Amino acid sequence: MEAGGTGELGIMGGTRDFLPEAMLRREYVIHTLKQIFGKYGFLPLETPTIERWETLAGKYGEEGEKLIYHVVSSGSLEELQPGKRTDLALRYDLTVPLARVVGMYGDKMVPDPANPKRQIRLLPRPFKRYQIQPVWRGDRPGAGRYREFYQCDADVVGSDSLLVEAELIALKVEAFKALGFADFTVKINHRQLLAGLIAWAGIPAAQEATVLSSIDKLDKLPAQKVKAELTGKGLDAGQIDALFGVIELEGSGLGLLAAAGERLAGSAAAGEGIGDLKKLLGYLDRFSVDPAHYRIDLSLARGLDYYTGTIFETVTSAQVGSVGAGGRYDKLIHTLSGGRADQPACGISFGLDRIYAAMEELGLLTQVTGSTQVLVLNFSDPGIEEVTFNLVRELRTGGIRTELGYNEENFTPNGMRAQLGYANEKQVAYAVIVGPDELAGGVALLRDLATRKQERLPLAEVAGELTRRLGP
C-alpha cells in the first residue's frame, strides 16, 4: 500500500507497506527467479544496508550521485573509527557492494572441506552470485518509482568472455517467460560503440559521461528535448546531428550493426563494440534464445559511469518503464579495491517492484495465492476434538494449507457463524464441519465456501478428497 494513513499514522512518500496478499505475490516472483538463478549456477549473497560513503561516491554519474541517501553519523557509529568521522550512506544498488565484497574476499583462500590439506578460494572464480535486497534512492516518487525498492541482481565476476553476456540474456529471457510475460524485449548496446560514436562526432572525451547521461533519457523524453539538453551542455548542431544520425539508424541485428560499422568505420572503439555485439548475437543464436525477445538498440546508453562494455535494458508492454538492466563493468572492482584486485565483471538487474507492477497491470498475478485452503471448524467437545485434530494433522501432512478454527463455542450459531465468517474473509476454499450428528454417522460436512454448496462425506474419505481437489 502507498504512503498514507489516518491521524498521525502514515509512512514516507515513495515507501510502502506490503500486506499479506501482496507479499504472497512478491514471494512468488522472487521464488521463480531464485529457481532460475540456481539452474544457471548462481549462489546467493547479502550485504549491509549501510555502506561507507567513499564506497558509493563517484560510481553512479552526475544524476545518480544526487540520489544517494546520506546517513548522519552518531557517536556510536563513529566508534567504528575512533577519532575519525565516518561518512555513511544507504545502499544505492547491489553492484557496487558486490564489487566491494570481491575486493575484500576475492583473493582469500580457505581449507577445502573435502580435503583440509588443500586450499581453495573463498569465492570461486568466476564468482556467480545473485542478490535480492532493498536499495534506497532520493528520487521523486511516481508510478512505478519509489525511494525504497528491491533489486534482484545476477552477476559474474572473473571472466571477460562474451559467453557471460549471452548466458545472462538467456537467463533474463527465460525468467520473464516463466513469470508469464509474452511481450518483452531485452535491448542491447555497447559502451565502446557509444564512446567511438561520441569521439567520431567530434565531442571531447571529457564530455562523454554527460552526453551519455542525456542520451540515456531517450526512453523517457522526446528526441527534441534530449537534443535541447545536449545543446545546453555545449554541443553544437553538427555534433548533435552526427550523434542522432547513428542512434536513429534503422534495421535490426547484424544488418543494423553493419550499417553502424560503415558509418563509424574510422573508429577503433566503435569497431570493438560492434565486433563484440556481432559475436554476442552468434552466441544467443547457439543458445536458442528466442530472437523475438532481444534486439540491438543503438540509443541505449545506461547513464551509470562504471559500464565498460555491453549494456542491457528490459522493457515490457506494461506502462511502468524499464523492468531490468545491466551490463559489463570491468574496472569497478579495481577502483574499489585500491588497485589490489582487477577482475572483469558483468551483471543484470531485475527491478522487482516494477516487474510486480507490470504483472499487476497485465493480469499475470491473479492465479497466485497462498491463502488457507481448508478451515476445520473447532467445537469444544472431547470426542469431536480428537477427530478434528486428527483431520487437521492429516491434511497438513498431505500438503494442504489447513487451519483449525479458534472459536470453541459448543455448536452455537454464533460459534459456527464466527468461524465461517473468518473463512470467508480469508477466502478459504472449503470448510469441514463435524458436529455430534456427523460424528455419530461417521461423516463430515464439506462446504464449498465460494458456491455455498454442501455435501456429506465419510470421515475416512475427507482428507483424500480434499487432497485430490486441492493438492499439487
Tab-separated table of C-alpha atoms in Angstrom:
chain	number	residue	atom	x	y	z
A	1	MET	CA	0.000	0.000	0.000
A	2	GLU	CA	1.218	3.523	-0.763
A	3	ALA	CA	2.091	6.135	1.828
A	4	GLY	CA	-0.815	7.462	3.807
A	5	GLY	CA	-2.741	6.822	6.960
A	6	THR	CA	-5.258	8.112	9.449
A	7	GLY	CA	-4.459	10.823	12.005
A	8	GLU	CA	-0.797	10.689	12.936
A	9	LEU	CA	-0.223	7.312	11.300
A	10	GLY	CA	1.463	7.217	7.921
A	11	ILE	CA	4.654	6.397	6.053
A	12	MET	CA	7.158	8.339	3.979
A	13	GLY	CA	6.236	9.060	0.352
A	14	GLY	CA	7.851	6.588	-2.014
A	15	THR	CA	7.723	3.757	0.532
A	16	ARG	CA	5.069	1.099	1.036
A	17	ASP	CA	3.640	-1.474	3.410
A	18	PHE	CA	3.192	-4.885	1.815
A	19	LEU	CA	0.135	-6.624	3.227
A	20	PRO	CA	-0.215	-10.430	3.072
A	21	GLU	CA	-1.852	-10.681	-0.377
A	22	ALA	CA	0.861	-8.514	-1.937
A	23	MET	CA	3.597	-10.419	-0.089
A	24	LEU	CA	2.352	-13.743	-1.407
A	25	ARG	CA	2.598	-12.433	-4.949
A	26	ARG	CA	6.008	-10.852	-4.393
A	27	GLU	CA	7.319	-14.082	-2.904
A	28	TYR	CA	6.029	-15.945	-5.956
A	29	VAL	CA	8.098	-13.669	-8.216
A	30	ILE	CA	11.193	-13.997	-6.035
A	31	HIS	CA	10.840	-17.790	-5.756
A	32	THR	CA	10.532	-18.088	-9.545
A	33	LEU	CA	13.683	-16.032	-10.072
A	34	LYS	CA	15.655	-17.935	-7.426
A	35	GLN	CA	14.858	-21.233	-9.137
A	36	ILE	CA	16.185	-19.933	-12.459
A	37	PHE	CA	19.311	-18.440	-10.861
A	38	GLY	CA	20.037	-21.852	-9.391
A	39	LYS	CA	19.656	-23.509	-12.799
A	40	TYR	CA	22.401	-21.250	-14.150
A	41	GLY	CA	24.785	-21.868	-11.234
A	42	PHE	CA	24.394	-18.608	-9.282
A	43	LEU	CA	24.942	-18.501	-5.490
A	44	PRO	CA	23.157	-16.165	-3.015
A	45	LEU	CA	24.786	-13.156	-1.319
A	46	GLU	CA	23.679	-10.427	1.113
A	47	THR	CA	25.478	-7.191	2.057
A	48	PRO	CA	24.818	-4.489	4.715
A	49	THR	CA	22.193	-1.802	4.258
A	50	ILE	CA	24.737	0.909	5.169
A	51	GLU	CA	27.988	1.362	3.252
A	52	ARG	CA	30.827	3.817	3.742
A	53	TRP	CA	30.216	6.978	1.718
A	54	GLU	CA	33.517	6.627	-0.152
A	55	THR	CA	32.439	3.173	-1.336
A	56	LEU	CA	29.429	4.594	-3.178
A	57	ALA	CA	30.637	8.078	-4.139
A	58	GLY	CA	31.723	8.650	-7.725
A	59	LYS	CA	30.244	5.408	-9.081
A	60	TYR	CA	26.830	6.441	-10.422
A	61	GLY	CA	27.340	9.500	-12.615
A	62	GLU	CA	26.162	13.047	-12.128
A	63	GLU	CA	22.461	12.133	-11.930
A	64	GLY	CA	22.830	9.107	-9.666
A	65	GLU	CA	25.161	10.848	-7.228
A	66	LYS	CA	22.396	13.289	-6.308
A	67	LEU	CA	20.069	10.446	-5.277
A	68	ILE	CA	22.279	8.695	-2.713
A	69	TYR	CA	20.891	8.896	0.831
A	70	HIS	CA	23.490	10.174	3.313
A	71	VAL	CA	23.321	8.790	6.842
A	72	VAL	CA	24.102	11.168	9.699
A	73	SER	CA	26.826	9.577	11.796
A	74	SER	CA	26.085	9.313	15.513
A	75	GLY	CA	28.632	8.886	18.265
A	76	SER	CA	28.139	5.133	18.310
A	77	LEU	CA	28.771	4.865	14.577
A	78	GLU	CA	31.893	6.972	14.864
A	79	GLU	CA	33.289	4.353	17.183
A	80	LEU	CA	33.904	2.263	14.071
A	81	GLN	CA	36.914	4.533	13.519
A	82	PRO	CA	37.888	6.162	16.844
A	83	GLY	CA	38.700	9.821	16.454
A	84	LYS	CA	37.566	9.943	12.828
A	85	ARG	CA	34.138	10.838	11.486
A	86	THR	CA	32.664	8.036	9.392
A	87	ASP	CA	30.557	9.205	6.450
A	88	LEU	CA	27.904	6.628	5.642
A	89	ALA	CA	25.204	6.153	3.031
A	90	LEU	CA	22.296	3.837	2.334
A	91	ARG	CA	22.901	1.242	-0.347
A	92	TYR	CA	22.060	2.743	-3.793
A	93	ASP	CA	22.286	-0.501	-5.779
A	94	LEU	CA	23.700	-4.017	-5.425
A	95	THR	CA	26.518	-3.788	-7.969
A	96	VAL	CA	28.909	-1.553	-6.046
A	97	PRO	CA	28.516	-3.615	-2.820
A	98	LEU	CA	29.305	-6.746	-4.856
A	99	ALA	CA	32.452	-5.109	-6.170
A	100	ARG	CA	33.436	-4.254	-2.590
A	101	VAL	CA	32.869	-7.874	-1.496
A	102	VAL	CA	35.054	-9.199	-4.294
A	103	GLY	CA	37.727	-6.619	-3.486
A	104	MET	CA	37.689	-7.728	0.165
A	105	TYR	CA	37.397	-11.504	-0.211
A	106	GLY	CA	38.301	-12.321	-3.808
A	107	ASP	CA	41.857	-13.493	-3.035
A	108	LYS	CA	41.162	-15.181	0.318
A	109	MET	CA	41.976	-18.893	0.497
A	110	VAL	CA	40.339	-21.378	2.889
A	111	PRO	CA	40.720	-25.126	3.556
A	112	ASP	CA	38.819	-27.364	1.172
A	113	PRO	CA	36.030	-29.082	3.222
A	114	ALA	CA	36.630	-32.279	1.223
A	115	ASN	CA	40.408	-32.140	1.706
A	116	PRO	CA	41.614	-29.852	4.553
A	117	LYS	CA	45.209	-30.075	3.301
A	118	ARG	CA	44.172	-28.286	0.116
A	119	GLN	CA	43.395	-24.559	-0.135
A	120	ILE	CA	40.551	-23.244	-2.285
A	121	ARG	CA	39.193	-19.761	-2.965
A	122	LEU	CA	36.598	-18.447	-0.539
A	123	LEU	CA	34.803	-17.044	-3.585
A	124	PRO	CA	35.008	-19.349	-6.634
A	125	ARG	CA	36.381	-17.694	-9.764
A	126	PRO	CA	34.480	-16.850	-11.799
A	127	PHE	CA	32.146	-15.879	-8.973
A	128	LYS	CA	28.475	-16.175	-9.954
A	129	ARG	CA	26.171	-14.594	-7.396
A	130	TYR	CA	22.595	-13.402	-7.120
A	131	GLN	CA	21.381	-10.899	-4.526
A	132	ILE	CA	17.839	-9.794	-3.606
A	133	GLN	CA	17.731	-6.854	-1.176
A	134	PRO	CA	16.223	-3.359	-0.828
A	135	VAL	CA	18.029	-0.239	-2.068
A	136	TRP	CA	17.324	3.450	-1.427
A	137	ARG	CA	17.326	6.460	-3.748
A	138	GLY	CA	16.266	10.049	-3.060
A	139	ASP	CA	14.116	10.105	-6.178
A	140	ARG	CA	10.799	11.832	-6.803
A	141	PRO	CA	8.069	9.202	-6.222
A	142	GLY	CA	5.847	8.372	-9.182
A	143	ALA	CA	4.133	5.500	-10.971
A	144	GLY	CA	6.452	2.520	-10.553
A	145	ARG	CA	9.149	4.728	-8.964
A	146	TYR	CA	9.932	4.513	-5.243
A	147	ARG	CA	12.528	5.750	-2.765
A	148	GLU	CA	12.851	2.302	-1.233
A	149	PHE	CA	12.613	-0.691	-3.518
A	150	TYR	CA	14.035	-4.147	-4.022
A	151	GLN	CA	16.658	-5.021	-6.581
A	152	CYS	CA	17.435	-8.501	-7.755
A	153	ASP	CA	20.826	-8.925	-9.428
A	154	ALA	CA	22.759	-11.747	-11.044
A	155	ASP	CA	26.444	-11.088	-11.744
A	156	VAL	CA	29.508	-12.974	-12.946
A	157	VAL	CA	32.898	-11.752	-11.684
A	158	GLY	CA	36.197	-13.011	-13.076
A	159	SER	CA	35.512	-13.654	-16.751
A	160	ASP	CA	35.701	-11.393	-19.800
A	161	SER	CA	34.096	-13.969	-22.095
A	162	LEU	CA	31.049	-12.830	-24.062
A	163	LEU	CA	29.517	-16.151	-23.059
A	164	VAL	CA	28.750	-14.383	-19.778
A	165	GLU	CA	26.589	-11.780	-21.532
A	166	ALA	CA	24.928	-14.499	-23.616
A	167	GLU	CA	24.018	-16.546	-20.531
A	168	LEU	CA	22.728	-13.511	-18.653
A	169	ILE	CA	20.453	-12.572	-21.540
A	170	ALA	CA	19.312	-16.195	-21.881
A	171	LEU	CA	18.578	-16.245	-18.137
A	172	LYS	CA	16.623	-13.000	-18.346
A	173	VAL	CA	14.507	-14.197	-21.282
A	174	GLU	CA	13.768	-17.488	-19.504
A	175	ALA	CA	12.844	-15.644	-16.311
A	176	PHE	CA	10.363	-13.275	-17.952
A	177	LYS	CA	8.753	-16.168	-19.816
A	178	ALA	CA	8.476	-18.129	-16.568
A	179	LEU	CA	6.706	-15.147	-14.967
A	180	GLY	CA	4.130	-15.173	-17.759
A	181	PHE	CA	5.274	-12.219	-19.891
A	182	ALA	CA	4.566	-12.647	-23.592
A	183	ASP	CA	5.589	-9.202	-24.882
A	184	PHE	CA	9.007	-8.091	-23.616
A	185	THR	CA	12.357	-7.101	-25.116
A	186	VAL	CA	15.951	-7.100	-23.866
A	187	LYS	CA	17.604	-4.108	-25.552
A	188	ILE	CA	21.379	-4.452	-26.099
A	189	ASN	CA	24.143	-1.963	-26.891
A	190	HIS	CA	27.857	-1.464	-26.172
A	191	ARG	CA	29.617	1.383	-24.362
A	192	GLN	CA	32.653	1.179	-26.660
A	193	LEU	CA	30.376	1.681	-29.643
A	194	LEU	CA	28.945	4.760	-27.920
A	195	ALA	CA	32.408	6.023	-26.945
A	196	GLY	CA	33.517	5.666	-30.548
A	197	LEU	CA	30.378	7.458	-31.729
A	198	ILE	CA	30.963	10.378	-29.355
A	199	ALA	CA	34.585	10.772	-30.487
A	200	TRP	CA	33.571	10.408	-34.160
A	201	ALA	CA	31.007	13.174	-33.670
A	202	GLY	CA	33.814	15.494	-32.550
A	203	ILE	CA	32.824	15.621	-28.880
A	204	PRO	CA	35.709	15.749	-26.353
A	205	ALA	CA	36.206	12.636	-24.225
A	206	ALA	CA	35.756	14.760	-21.099
A	207	GLN	CA	32.093	15.243	-22.077
A	208	GLU	CA	31.385	11.552	-22.718
A	209	ALA	CA	29.713	10.911	-19.333
A	210	THR	CA	27.410	13.923	-19.511
A	211	VAL	CA	26.450	13.184	-23.130
A	212	LEU	CA	25.596	9.582	-22.223
A	213	SER	CA	23.551	10.857	-19.291
A	214	SER	CA	21.397	12.823	-21.749
A	215	ILE	CA	21.139	10.043	-24.339
A	216	ASP	CA	20.002	7.711	-21.551
A	217	LYS	CA	16.822	9.809	-21.250
A	218	LEU	CA	15.610	8.967	-24.766
A	219	ASP	CA	13.261	6.302	-23.411
A	220	LYS	CA	11.572	8.955	-21.230
A	221	LEU	CA	11.837	12.189	-23.245
A	222	PRO	CA	11.207	13.113	-26.903
A	223	ALA	CA	14.325	13.366	-29.052
A	224	GLN	CA	13.904	17.128	-29.386
A	225	LYS	CA	14.091	17.632	-25.621
A	226	VAL	CA	17.229	15.481	-25.404
A	227	LYS	CA	18.777	17.484	-28.239
A	228	ALA	CA	17.908	20.694	-26.420
A	229	GLU	CA	19.573	19.357	-23.277
A	230	LEU	CA	22.704	18.496	-25.263
A	231	THR	CA	22.720	21.996	-26.712
A	232	GLY	CA	22.586	23.337	-23.180
A	233	LYS	CA	25.646	21.250	-22.381
A	234	GLY	CA	27.634	22.975	-25.116
A	235	LEU	CA	27.251	20.651	-28.119
A	236	ASP	CA	26.774	22.289	-31.491
A	237	ALA	CA	24.211	21.311	-34.121
A	238	GLY	CA	26.736	19.352	-36.178
A	239	GLN	CA	27.781	17.201	-33.212
A	240	ILE	CA	24.180	16.520	-32.238
A	241	ASP	CA	23.224	15.624	-35.828
A	242	ALA	CA	26.194	13.244	-36.017
A	243	LEU	CA	25.096	11.508	-32.814
A	244	PHE	CA	21.499	11.088	-33.859
A	245	GLY	CA	22.469	10.078	-37.380
A	246	VAL	CA	23.795	6.833	-35.866
A	247	ILE	CA	21.438	6.489	-32.910
A	248	GLU	CA	18.417	6.644	-35.254
A	249	LEU	CA	19.723	4.180	-37.863
A	250	GLU	CA	17.022	1.728	-38.896
A	251	GLY	CA	17.367	-2.037	-39.117
A	252	SER	CA	17.944	-4.945	-36.762
A	253	GLY	CA	20.567	-7.441	-35.720
A	254	LEU	CA	23.611	-7.897	-37.933
A	255	GLY	CA	22.187	-5.563	-40.567
A	256	LEU	CA	21.940	-2.681	-38.117
A	257	LEU	CA	25.455	-3.346	-36.826
A	258	ALA	CA	26.788	-3.403	-40.385
A	259	ALA	CA	25.195	-0.020	-41.088
A	260	ALA	CA	26.673	1.425	-37.895
A	261	GLY	CA	30.067	-0.054	-38.776
A	262	GLU	CA	30.032	1.633	-42.179
A	263	ARG	CA	29.151	4.983	-40.618
A	264	LEU	CA	31.822	4.676	-37.891
A	265	ALA	CA	34.490	2.953	-39.990
A	266	GLY	CA	37.273	5.201	-38.700
A	267	SER	CA	36.660	4.463	-35.002
A	268	ALA	CA	38.615	1.638	-33.373
A	269	ALA	CA	36.473	1.826	-30.220
A	270	ALA	CA	33.229	1.592	-32.180
A	271	GLY	CA	34.685	-1.299	-34.175
A	272	GLU	CA	35.464	-3.151	-30.940
A	273	GLY	CA	31.928	-2.665	-29.661
A	274	ILE	CA	30.341	-3.718	-32.931
A	275	GLY	CA	32.572	-6.815	-33.086
A	276	ASP	CA	31.520	-7.830	-29.562
A	277	LEU	CA	27.843	-7.359	-30.382
A	278	LYS	CA	28.128	-9.495	-33.526
A	279	LYS	CA	29.785	-12.273	-31.511
A	280	LEU	CA	27.129	-11.963	-28.811
A	281	LEU	CA	24.329	-12.353	-31.358
A	282	GLY	CA	26.008	-15.547	-32.546
A	283	TYR	CA	26.129	-16.960	-29.018
A	284	LEU	CA	22.465	-16.097	-28.421
A	285	ASP	CA	21.583	-17.980	-31.580
A	286	ARG	CA	23.568	-21.015	-30.376
A	287	PHE	CA	21.756	-20.908	-27.035
A	288	SER	CA	18.455	-20.839	-28.994
A	289	VAL	CA	17.342	-17.691	-27.192
A	290	ASP	CA	14.083	-16.524	-28.775
A	291	PRO	CA	15.080	-13.611	-31.095
A	292	ALA	CA	11.632	-12.086	-30.595
A	293	HIS	CA	12.783	-11.066	-27.118
A	294	TYR	CA	16.084	-9.272	-27.734
A	295	ARG	CA	17.374	-6.630	-30.165
A	296	ILE	CA	20.245	-4.217	-30.753
A	297	ASP	CA	19.264	-0.663	-29.754
A	298	LEU	CA	21.860	1.989	-30.634
A	299	SER	CA	20.087	4.596	-28.481
A	300	LEU	CA	20.534	2.576	-25.282
A	301	ALA	CA	23.163	4.338	-23.144
A	302	ARG	CA	22.765	3.348	-19.453
A	303	GLY	CA	23.936	6.530	-17.736
A	304	LEU	CA	25.940	4.925	-14.904
A	305	ASP	CA	29.656	5.677	-15.169
A	306	TYR	CA	31.001	2.225	-14.338
A	307	TYR	CA	29.869	0.390	-17.505
A	308	THR	CA	32.693	-0.525	-19.889
A	309	GLY	CA	31.228	-2.897	-22.482
A	310	THR	CA	27.892	-4.477	-23.330
A	311	ILE	CA	24.819	-2.924	-21.714
A	312	PHE	CA	21.235	-4.230	-21.431
A	313	GLU	CA	17.774	-2.982	-20.560
A	314	THR	CA	14.457	-4.855	-20.467
A	315	VAL	CA	11.068	-3.359	-21.258
A	316	THR	CA	7.587	-4.869	-21.425
A	317	SER	CA	4.237	-3.821	-22.849
A	318	ALA	CA	3.220	-2.506	-19.411
A	319	GLN	CA	3.429	1.227	-18.777
A	320	VAL	CA	5.968	1.050	-15.954
A	321	GLY	CA	9.263	1.803	-17.724
A	322	SER	CA	12.330	-0.394	-17.621
A	323	VAL	CA	11.962	-3.591	-15.581
A	324	GLY	CA	15.607	-4.576	-15.594
A	325	ALA	CA	19.030	-3.520	-16.820
A	326	GLY	CA	22.726	-4.257	-16.537
A	327	GLY	CA	25.973	-4.603	-18.406
A	328	ARG	CA	29.725	-5.127	-18.187
A	329	TYR	CA	31.790	-3.151	-15.662
A	330	ASP	CA	35.377	-4.399	-15.905
A	331	LYS	CA	37.098	-1.565	-13.996
A	332	LEU	CA	34.859	-1.130	-10.962
A	333	ILE	CA	36.397	-3.793	-8.738
A	334	HIS	CA	39.881	-2.454	-9.475
A	335	THR	CA	38.708	1.017	-8.412
A	336	LEU	CA	37.064	-0.164	-5.188
A	337	SER	CA	39.986	-2.341	-4.110
A	338	GLY	CA	42.512	0.474	-4.470
A	339	GLY	CA	44.170	-1.375	-7.324
A	340	ARG	CA	44.629	-4.634	-5.390
A	341	ALA	CA	42.050	-6.613	-7.387
A	342	ASP	CA	41.293	-6.283	-11.070
A	343	GLN	CA	38.576	-8.670	-12.190
A	344	PRO	CA	36.236	-8.285	-15.156
A	345	ALA	CA	32.547	-8.414	-14.288
A	346	CYS	CA	29.131	-8.363	-15.911
A	347	GLY	CA	25.633	-8.483	-14.456
A	348	ILE	CA	21.928	-7.942	-14.861
A	349	SER	CA	19.339	-6.483	-12.530
A	350	PHE	CA	15.648	-7.333	-12.199
A	351	GLY	CA	13.561	-4.412	-10.959
A	352	LEU	CA	11.274	-6.411	-8.686
A	353	ASP	CA	8.885	-3.571	-7.872
A	354	ARG	CA	8.435	-2.633	-11.500
A	355	ILE	CA	8.134	-6.278	-12.528
A	356	TYR	CA	5.443	-6.703	-9.892
A	357	ALA	CA	3.655	-3.537	-11.093
A	358	ALA	CA	3.876	-4.733	-14.699
A	359	MET	CA	2.467	-8.147	-13.770
A	360	GLU	CA	-0.420	-6.498	-11.932
A	361	GLU	CA	-1.159	-4.270	-14.926
A	362	LEU	CA	-1.070	-7.244	-17.311
A	363	GLY	CA	-3.117	-9.540	-15.042
A	364	LEU	CA	-0.297	-12.040	-14.512
A	365	LEU	CA	-0.747	-12.402	-10.751
A	366	THR	CA	-4.406	-13.354	-10.422
A	367	GLN	CA	-3.549	-17.045	-10.095
A	368	VAL	CA	-1.054	-16.507	-7.281
A	369	THR	CA	-2.331	-17.376	-3.834
A	370	GLY	CA	-1.000	-18.823	-0.631
A	371	SER	CA	-4.145	-18.467	1.413
A	372	THR	CA	-5.569	-21.151	3.658
A	373	GLN	CA	-7.301	-23.834	1.603
A	374	VAL	CA	-9.319	-25.589	4.325
A	375	LEU	CA	-10.750	-24.486	7.670
A	376	VAL	CA	-11.760	-27.291	10.019
A	377	LEU	CA	-14.350	-25.904	12.432
A	378	ASN	CA	-13.468	-26.371	16.071
A	379	PHE	CA	-16.013	-27.153	18.800
A	380	SER	CA	-15.168	-27.833	22.454
A	381	ASP	CA	-16.284	-31.438	22.695
A	382	PRO	CA	-13.592	-34.006	23.580
A	383	GLY	CA	-14.867	-36.661	21.182
A	384	ILE	CA	-15.176	-34.253	18.258
A	385	GLU	CA	-11.859	-32.543	19.033
A	386	GLU	CA	-9.997	-35.824	18.632
A	387	VAL	CA	-11.486	-36.288	15.161
A	388	THR	CA	-10.914	-32.704	14.007
A	389	PHE	CA	-7.348	-32.544	15.345
A	390	ASN	CA	-6.503	-35.778	13.536
A	391	LEU	CA	-8.083	-34.425	10.341
A	392	VAL	CA	-6.073	-31.178	10.546
A	393	ARG	CA	-2.868	-33.138	11.059
A	394	GLU	CA	-3.628	-35.452	8.119
A	395	LEU	CA	-4.429	-32.556	5.765
A	396	ARG	CA	-1.261	-30.661	6.676
A	397	THR	CA	0.822	-33.805	6.237
A	398	GLY	CA	-0.654	-34.062	2.731
A	399	GLY	CA	0.483	-30.506	1.915
A	400	ILE	CA	-2.932	-28.818	2.200
A	401	ARG	CA	-2.844	-25.365	3.816
A	402	THR	CA	-5.176	-26.015	6.751
A	403	GLU	CA	-6.343	-24.054	9.779
A	404	LEU	CA	-8.267	-25.145	12.863
A	405	GLY	CA	-10.915	-22.676	13.994
A	406	TYR	CA	-10.230	-20.874	17.269
A	407	ASN	CA	-13.811	-20.106	18.298
A	408	GLU	CA	-14.747	-23.034	20.531
A	409	GLU	CA	-18.360	-22.260	21.406
A	410	ASN	CA	-20.342	-25.514	21.660
A	411	PHE	CA	-22.284	-25.840	18.407
A	412	THR	CA	-23.966	-22.474	18.788
A	413	PRO	CA	-24.993	-20.478	15.717
A	414	ASN	CA	-22.657	-17.719	16.877
A	415	GLY	CA	-19.737	-20.132	17.114
A	416	MET	CA	-20.231	-21.506	13.587
A	417	ARG	CA	-21.004	-18.071	12.163
A	418	ALA	CA	-17.804	-16.576	13.578
A	419	GLN	CA	-15.605	-19.334	12.199
A	420	LEU	CA	-17.272	-19.381	8.775
A	421	GLY	CA	-17.135	-15.572	8.646
A	422	TYR	CA	-13.387	-15.740	9.257
A	423	ALA	CA	-13.050	-18.320	6.492
A	424	ASN	CA	-14.947	-16.101	4.047
A	425	GLU	CA	-12.848	-13.039	4.907
A	426	LYS	CA	-9.714	-15.047	4.238
A	427	GLN	CA	-11.159	-16.546	1.032
A	428	VAL	CA	-10.712	-20.109	2.231
A	429	ALA	CA	-11.862	-22.658	-0.338
A	430	TYR	CA	-13.512	-25.289	1.910
A	431	ALA	CA	-14.826	-25.638	5.444
A	432	VAL	CA	-15.146	-29.010	7.198
A	433	ILE	CA	-17.855	-29.318	9.847
A	434	VAL	CA	-18.110	-32.255	12.263
A	435	GLY	CA	-20.912	-31.945	14.825
A	436	PRO	CA	-22.499	-34.553	17.121
A	437	ASP	CA	-24.820	-35.880	14.383
A	438	GLU	CA	-21.991	-36.104	11.847
A	439	LEU	CA	-19.717	-37.831	14.359
A	440	ALA	CA	-22.420	-40.380	15.204
A	441	GLY	CA	-22.859	-41.115	11.498
A	442	GLY	CA	-19.152	-41.263	10.754
A	443	VAL	CA	-19.419	-38.392	8.247
A	444	ALA	CA	-18.352	-34.742	7.835
A	445	LEU	CA	-19.994	-31.803	6.095
A	446	LEU	CA	-17.765	-30.390	3.341
A	447	ARG	CA	-18.797	-26.850	2.420
A	448	ASP	CA	-17.562	-25.096	-0.725
A	449	LEU	CA	-17.348	-21.527	0.533
A	450	ALA	CA	-17.418	-19.987	-2.954
A	451	THR	CA	-20.614	-21.705	-4.089
A	452	ARG	CA	-22.030	-22.421	-0.584
A	453	LYS	CA	-22.802	-25.959	-1.712
A	454	GLN	CA	-22.500	-28.599	0.980
A	455	GLU	CA	-22.026	-32.375	0.822
A	456	ARG	CA	-21.632	-35.265	3.244
A	457	LEU	CA	-18.554	-37.436	3.021
A	458	PRO	CA	-17.422	-40.415	5.123
A	459	LEU	CA	-14.903	-39.148	7.673
A	460	ALA	CA	-12.290	-41.577	6.409
A	461	GLU	CA	-12.512	-40.057	2.901
A	462	VAL	CA	-12.414	-36.322	3.717
A	463	ALA	CA	-8.637	-35.876	3.678
A	464	GLY	CA	-8.214	-37.890	0.488
A	465	GLU	CA	-10.983	-35.999	-1.322
A	466	LEU	CA	-9.620	-32.588	-0.326
A	467	THR	CA	-6.111	-33.632	-1.336
A	468	ARG	CA	-7.474	-34.724	-4.733
A	469	ARG	CA	-9.208	-31.357	-5.234
A	470	LEU	CA	-6.551	-29.052	-3.802
A	471	GLY	CA	-3.247	-30.871	-3.914
A	472	PRO	CA	-0.408	-30.140	-6.344
